[in-house]
């Protein structure tokens, strides 16, 4: 299907307060992660790069919540 052919993507946008934000969308268009607000687009892009770099080897930890 068309959805299966699409890869996940990061979207960069301006929040209501004028800060730069990102969200990660799955191939089906659902938001699966959203970043904090950044003062500059460059800082936002660095946040995305950090997620891409560090999430590859991330472990899953279950809490009692």
Tab-separated table of C-alpha atoms in Angstrom:
chain	number	residue	atom	x	y	z
A	1	UNK	CA	0.000	0.000	0.000
A	2	UNK	CA	1.004	3.649	-0.313
A	3	UNK	CA	1.317	4.030	3.494
A	4	UNK	CA	3.737	1.112	3.718
A	5	UNK	CA	5.996	2.698	1.092
A	6	UNK	CA	6.321	5.980	2.992
A	7	UNK	CA	9.026	6.305	5.632
A	8	UNK	CA	8.677	8.024	8.981
A	9	UNK	CA	9.455	11.736	8.811
A	10	UNK	CA	10.329	14.652	11.040
A	11	UNK	CA	8.276	17.808	10.600
A	12	UNK	CA	9.667	21.163	11.760
A	13	UNK	CA	7.161	23.895	12.542
A	14	UNK	CA	6.700	27.103	14.518
A	15	UNK	CA	4.717	26.752	17.737
A	16	UNK	CA	2.079	29.223	18.906
A	17	UNK	CA	4.681	31.099	20.945
A	18	UNK	CA	7.019	31.476	17.953
A	19	UNK	CA	9.432	28.760	19.036
A	20	UNK	CA	10.591	26.027	16.672
A	21	UNK	CA	9.327	22.511	17.311
A	22	UNK	CA	9.482	19.123	15.677
A	23	UNK	CA	7.319	16.064	15.588
A	24	UNK	CA	8.112	12.604	14.275
A	25	UNK	CA	5.358	11.017	12.239
A	26	UNK	CA	5.098	7.316	11.435
A	27	UNK	CA	4.481	6.125	7.886
A	28	UNK	CA	0.727	6.113	8.614
A	29	UNK	CA	0.816	9.839	9.526
A	30	UNK	CA	0.389	9.359	13.292
A	31	UNK	CA	2.566	11.505	15.580
A	32	UNK	CA	4.844	9.195	17.568
A	33	UNK	CA	7.167	11.754	19.155
A	34	UNK	CA	7.210	15.505	19.710
A	35	UNK	CA	10.144	17.639	20.759
A	36	UNK	CA	10.419	20.605	23.073
A	37	UNK	CA	10.394	24.213	21.915
A	38	UNK	CA	13.648	25.694	20.575
A	39	UNK	CA	14.568	29.356	20.139
A	40	UNK	CA	16.105	28.810	16.685
A	41	UNK	CA	15.532	26.521	13.726
A	42	UNK	CA	19.180	25.448	13.911
A	43	UNK	CA	18.759	24.298	17.518
A	44	UNK	CA	15.609	22.415	16.523
A	45	UNK	CA	17.487	20.646	13.726
A	46	UNK	CA	20.228	19.706	16.197
A	47	UNK	CA	17.526	18.218	18.451
A	48	UNK	CA	16.347	16.063	15.550
A	49	UNK	CA	19.904	14.923	14.841
A	50	UNK	CA	20.321	14.004	18.499
A	51	UNK	CA	17.185	11.839	18.383
A	52	UNK	CA	18.373	10.143	15.181
A	53	UNK	CA	21.799	9.442	16.669
A	54	UNK	CA	20.844	8.389	20.190
A	55	UNK	CA	17.600	6.481	19.613
A	56	UNK	CA	19.252	3.688	17.623
A	57	UNK	CA	20.741	2.022	20.690
A	58	UNK	CA	18.193	3.174	23.243
A	59	UNK	CA	16.977	0.628	25.768
A	60	UNK	CA	13.410	0.282	27.001
A	61	UNK	CA	12.894	0.731	30.727
A	62	UNK	CA	9.546	-0.025	32.336
A	63	UNK	CA	8.480	2.037	35.339
A	64	UNK	CA	5.723	1.353	37.843
A	65	UNK	CA	3.610	4.159	36.428
